[in-house]
Amino acid sequence: MIIEQNKLDSMLARLKLLAIRDSLDHLLDQAIEQKLTLRESLRLLLEHR
């Protein structure tokens, strides 16, 4: 799991999505709590600033 997290962090940094990278765990927890679909979760991530 650590390797996957590091790879994801690298990808988000390369795409200059640092705000998402820094808040990813919180945002994913939020998506789970709200029972969002994958599409809705993606929108939540991309709308985050």
mmCIF file of C-alpha atoms in Angstrom:
data_model
loop_
_atom_site.group_PDB
_atom_site.id
_atom_site.type_symbol
_atom_site.label_atom_id
_atom_site.label_comp_id
_atom_site.label_asym_id
_atom_site.label_seq_id
_atom_site.Cartn_x
_atom_site.Cartn_y
_atom_site.Cartn_z
ATOM 1 C CA MET A 1 0.000 0.000 0.000
ATOM 2 C CA ILE A 2 2.875 2.414 0.752
ATOM 3 C CA ILE A 3 4.291 1.905 -2.750
ATOM 4 C CA GLU A 4 0.896 2.669 -4.291
ATOM 5 C CA GLN A 5 0.579 5.799 -2.140
ATOM 6 C CA ASN A 6 4.034 7.005 -3.184
ATOM 7 C CA LYS A 7 3.243 6.384 -6.843
ATOM 8 C CA LEU A 8 -0.052 8.255 -6.534
ATOM 9 C CA ASP A 9 1.685 11.153 -4.760
ATOM 10 C CA SER A 10 4.219 11.340 -7.596
ATOM 11 C CA MET A 11 1.503 11.333 -10.236
ATOM 12 C CA LEU A 12 -0.465 14.080 -8.509
ATOM 13 C CA ALA A 13 2.692 16.183 -8.122
ATOM 14 C CA ARG A 14 3.591 15.699 -11.783
ATOM 15 C CA LEU A 15 0.100 16.875 -12.751
ATOM 16 C CA LYS A 16 0.520 19.838 -10.382
ATOM 17 C CA LEU A 17 -2.414 18.663 -8.251
ATOM 18 C CA LEU A 18 -0.639 19.330 -4.980
ATOM 19 C CA ALA A 19 -3.746 20.498 -3.109
ATOM 20 C CA ILE A 20 -5.413 17.172 -3.901
ATOM 21 C CA ARG A 21 -2.274 15.268 -2.938
ATOM 22 C CA ASP A 22 -2.078 17.049 0.405
ATOM 23 C CA SER A 23 -5.760 16.440 1.229
ATOM 24 C CA LEU A 24 -6.338 13.108 -0.498
ATOM 25 C CA ASP A 25 -7.061 11.005 2.593
ATOM 26 C CA HIS A 26 -9.534 13.559 3.933
ATOM 27 C CA LEU A 27 -11.250 13.950 0.553
ATOM 28 C CA LEU A 28 -11.568 10.196 0.055
ATOM 29 C CA ASP A 29 -12.993 9.812 3.571
ATOM 30 C CA GLN A 30 -15.494 12.537 2.711
ATOM 31 C CA ALA A 31 -16.490 10.722 -0.489
ATOM 32 C CA ILE A 32 -16.992 7.484 1.437
ATOM 33 C CA GLU A 33 -19.083 9.204 4.129
ATOM 34 C CA GLN A 34 -21.285 10.796 1.471
ATOM 35 C CA LYS A 35 -21.490 7.499 -0.455
ATOM 36 C CA LEU A 36 -20.428 9.241 -3.649
ATOM 37 C CA THR A 37 -20.103 7.413 -6.938
ATOM 38 C CA LEU A 38 -16.720 7.279 -8.626
ATOM 39 C CA ARG A 39 -17.714 10.144 -10.932
ATOM 40 C CA GLU A 40 -18.946 12.246 -7.984
ATOM 41 C CA SER A 41 -15.769 11.454 -6.049
ATOM 42 C CA LEU A 42 -13.645 12.579 -8.968
ATOM 43 C CA ARG A 43 -15.603 15.831 -9.144
ATOM 44 C CA LEU A 44 -15.062 16.350 -5.403
ATOM 45 C CA LEU A 45 -11.318 15.864 -5.851
ATOM 46 C CA LEU A 46 -11.073 18.169 -8.851
ATOM 47 C CA GLU A 47 -13.168 20.921 -7.247
ATOM 48 C CA HIS A 48 -10.930 20.952 -4.162
ATOM 49 C CA ARG A 49 -8.653 23.967 -3.851
#
